[in-house]
């Protein structure tokens, strides 16, 4: 198996993992508020007082994250046709990971609260961009010279 083919497999795997990681948030939209808040309490290790505004924002975030998951799924199916979107989503994952580290540390969260999200964003974004780069055909310097310039 050549490098480009292996990179193609890694890229699709990363995109599918990203689709699942973001898309699973659709369950937050369907869950009753008391179930969703119980889940948030387990994740954070703290009491989360349900309020109508928090319930609304949880559903808003769930829809947005599910939409991102759907975009990653589209890219996994046809990465060549959606190259710009694929790159943008992978860069988004890296940026999101950096923002999450900053946000978590600025409010004093324990690493156990956010490390999985940051790891998810950093690994999918990083490995995805590396795989994307490795699967792109490399152009030699001599082939970059325009035909007219080579004739002169």
CSV table of C-alpha atoms in Angstrom, one decimal:
chain,number,residue,atom,x,y,z
A,1,UNK,CA,0.0,0.0,0.0
A,2,UNK,CA,1.4,3.4,-1.0
A,3,UNK,CA,1.5,6.5,1.2
A,4,UNK,CA,-1.3,8.3,-0.7
A,5,UNK,CA,-3.7,5.3,-0.3
A,6,UNK,CA,-2.9,4.9,3.4
A,7,UNK,CA,-3.4,8.7,3.8
A,8,UNK,CA,-6.8,8.4,2.1
A,9,UNK,CA,-7.9,5.7,4.5
A,10,UNK,CA,-6.7,7.7,7.5
A,11,UNK,CA,-8.5,10.8,6.2
A,12,UNK,CA,-11.8,9.0,5.8
A,13,UNK,CA,-11.4,7.4,9.2
A,14,UNK,CA,-10.7,10.8,10.8
A,15,UNK,CA,-13.7,12.4,9.0
A,16,UNK,CA,-16.0,9.5,10.1
A,17,UNK,CA,-14.8,9.8,13.7
A,18,UNK,CA,-15.3,13.5,13.6
A,19,UNK,CA,-18.8,13.0,12.2
A,20,UNK,CA,-19.6,10.7,15.1
A,21,UNK,CA,-18.0,12.9,17.7
A,22,UNK,CA,-19.9,16.0,16.7
A,23,UNK,CA,-23.0,14.3,15.4
A,24,UNK,CA,-23.7,12.4,18.6
A,25,UNK,CA,-24.8,15.8,20.0
A,26,UNK,CA,-28.1,15.3,18.2
A,27,UNK,CA,-29.2,13.3,21.2
A,28,UNK,CA,-29.1,16.4,23.3
A,29,UNK,CA,-31.9,17.8,21.1
A,30,UNK,CA,-34.1,14.7,21.7
A,31,UNK,CA,-33.4,14.2,25.4
A,32,UNK,CA,-35.8,15.4,28.0
A,33,UNK,CA,-34.1,18.3,29.9
A,34,UNK,CA,-33.8,16.3,33.2
A,35,UNK,CA,-31.9,13.5,31.4
A,36,UNK,CA,-29.7,15.9,29.6
A,37,UNK,CA,-28.8,17.8,32.8
A,38,UNK,CA,-28.1,14.5,34.6
A,39,UNK,CA,-25.7,13.6,31.8
A,40,UNK,CA,-24.0,17.0,32.1
A,41,UNK,CA,-23.6,16.5,35.8
A,42,UNK,CA,-21.9,13.2,35.3
A,43,UNK,CA,-19.6,14.7,32.7
A,44,UNK,CA,-18.7,17.8,34.8
A,45,UNK,CA,-18.7,16.1,38.2
A,46,UNK,CA,-20.7,19.1,39.5
A,47,UNK,CA,-24.4,19.9,40.1
A,48,UNK,CA,-26.0,21.6,37.1
A,49,UNK,CA,-29.2,23.4,38.0
A,50,UNK,CA,-31.6,23.1,35.1
A,51,UNK,CA,-33.1,26.3,33.9
A,52,UNK,CA,-35.2,27.1,30.8
A,53,UNK,CA,-32.3,29.2,29.3
A,54,UNK,CA,-29.8,26.4,29.8
A,55,UNK,CA,-32.2,23.9,28.3
A,56,UNK,CA,-32.6,26.1,25.3
A,57,UNK,CA,-28.8,26.6,24.9
A,58,UNK,CA,-28.2,22.9,25.3
A,59,UNK,CA,-30.6,22.2,22.4
A,60,UNK,CA,-29.1,25.0,20.3
A,61,UNK,CA,-25.6,23.6,20.8
A,62,UNK,CA,-26.8,20.1,20.1
A,63,UNK,CA,-28.3,21.2,16.7
A,64,UNK,CA,-25.2,23.1,15.8
A,65,UNK,CA,-22.8,20.3,16.7
A,66,UNK,CA,-25.0,17.8,14.9
A,67,UNK,CA,-24.8,20.0,11.8
A,68,UNK,CA,-21.0,19.9,12.0
A,69,UNK,CA,-21.2,16.1,12.3
A,70,UNK,CA,-23.3,16.0,9.1
A,71,UNK,CA,-20.7,18.2,7.3
A,72,UNK,CA,-17.9,15.8,8.4
A,73,UNK,CA,-20.0,12.9,7.1
A,74,UNK,CA,-20.5,14.5,3.7
A,75,UNK,CA,-16.7,15.1,3.5
A,76,UNK,CA,-16.0,11.5,4.4
A,77,UNK,CA,-18.1,10.3,1.5
A,78,UNK,CA,-16.6,12.6,-1.1
A,79,UNK,CA,-13.5,14.4,0.2
A,80,UNK,CA,-12.2,15.2,-3.3
A,81,UNK,CA,-15.4,17.0,-4.2
A,82,UNK,CA,-15.5,18.9,-0.9
A,83,UNK,CA,-11.8,19.6,-0.5
A,84,UNK,CA,-12.3,23.2,0.7
A,85,UNK,CA,-14.9,22.2,3.2
A,86,UNK,CA,-12.8,19.3,4.4
A,87,UNK,CA,-9.8,21.5,5.0
A,88,UNK,CA,-11.9,24.1,6.7
A,89,UNK,CA,-13.5,21.6,9.1
A,90,UNK,CA,-10.2,20.0,10.0
A,91,UNK,CA,-8.7,23.5,10.7
A,92,UNK,CA,-11.9,24.2,12.7
A,93,UNK,CA,-11.2,21.2,14.9
A,94,UNK,CA,-7.7,22.4,15.7
A,95,UNK,CA,-8.9,26.0,16.4
A,96,UNK,CA,-11.7,24.6,18.5
A,97,UNK,CA,-9.3,22.5,20.6
A,98,UNK,CA,-7.1,25.6,21.3
A,99,UNK,CA,-10.1,27.6,22.3
A,100,UNK,CA,-11.4,24.9,24.6
A,101,UNK,CA,-8.0,24.7,26.4
A,102,UNK,CA,-8.0,28.5,26.8
A,103,UNK,CA,-11.6,28.6,28.0
A,104,UNK,CA,-11.2,25.7,30.4
A,105,UNK,CA,-8.0,27.0,31.9
A,106,UNK,CA,-9.4,30.6,32.2
A,107,UNK,CA,-12.3,29.4,34.4
A,108,UNK,CA,-10.2,26.9,36.4
A,109,UNK,CA,-11.7,23.6,35.2
A,110,UNK,CA,-9.9,20.4,36.1
A,111,UNK,CA,-8.3,18.7,33.2
A,112,UNK,CA,-10.5,15.7,33.5
A,113,UNK,CA,-13.5,17.9,32.5
A,114,UNK,CA,-12.1,19.0,29.2
A,115,UNK,CA,-9.2,16.8,28.2
A,116,UNK,CA,-11.3,14.4,26.1
A,117,UNK,CA,-12.8,17.2,24.0
A,118,UNK,CA,-9.4,18.8,23.5
A,119,UNK,CA,-7.8,15.5,22.6
A,120,UNK,CA,-10.6,14.8,20.1
A,121,UNK,CA,-10.3,18.2,18.4
A,122,UNK,CA,-6.5,18.1,18.3
A,123,UNK,CA,-6.1,14.5,17.0
A,124,UNK,CA,-8.8,14.6,14.4
A,125,UNK,CA,-7.7,18.1,13.2
A,126,UNK,CA,-4.1,17.3,13.2
A,127,UNK,CA,-4.2,13.8,11.8
A,128,UNK,CA,-6.8,14.8,9.2
A,129,UNK,CA,-4.7,17.7,7.9
A,130,UNK,CA,-1.5,15.5,7.8
A,131,UNK,CA,-3.4,12.8,5.9
A,132,UNK,CA,-4.9,15.4,3.6
A,133,UNK,CA,-1.4,16.7,2.8
A,134,UNK,CA,0.1,13.2,2.3
A,135,UNK,CA,-2.7,12.2,-0.2
A,136,UNK,CA,-2.3,15.3,-2.4
A,137,UNK,CA,-0.1,14.7,-5.4
A,138,UNK,CA,3.3,16.4,-5.0
A,139,UNK,CA,4.4,18.7,-7.8
A,140,UNK,CA,8.1,18.9,-8.6
A,141,UNK,CA,9.7,22.3,-8.9
A,142,UNK,CA,10.5,21.7,-12.6
A,143,UNK,CA,6.9,21.1,-13.4
A,144,UNK,CA,5.9,24.4,-11.8
A,145,UNK,CA,7.7,26.4,-14.5
A,146,UNK,CA,5.2,27.7,-17.0
A,147,UNK,CA,5.5,26.2,-20.5
A,148,UNK,CA,6.3,29.6,-22.1
A,149,UNK,CA,9.1,30.4,-19.6
A,150,UNK,CA,10.7,27.0,-20.3
A,151,UNK,CA,10.7,27.7,-24.1
A,152,UNK,CA,12.6,31.0,-23.7
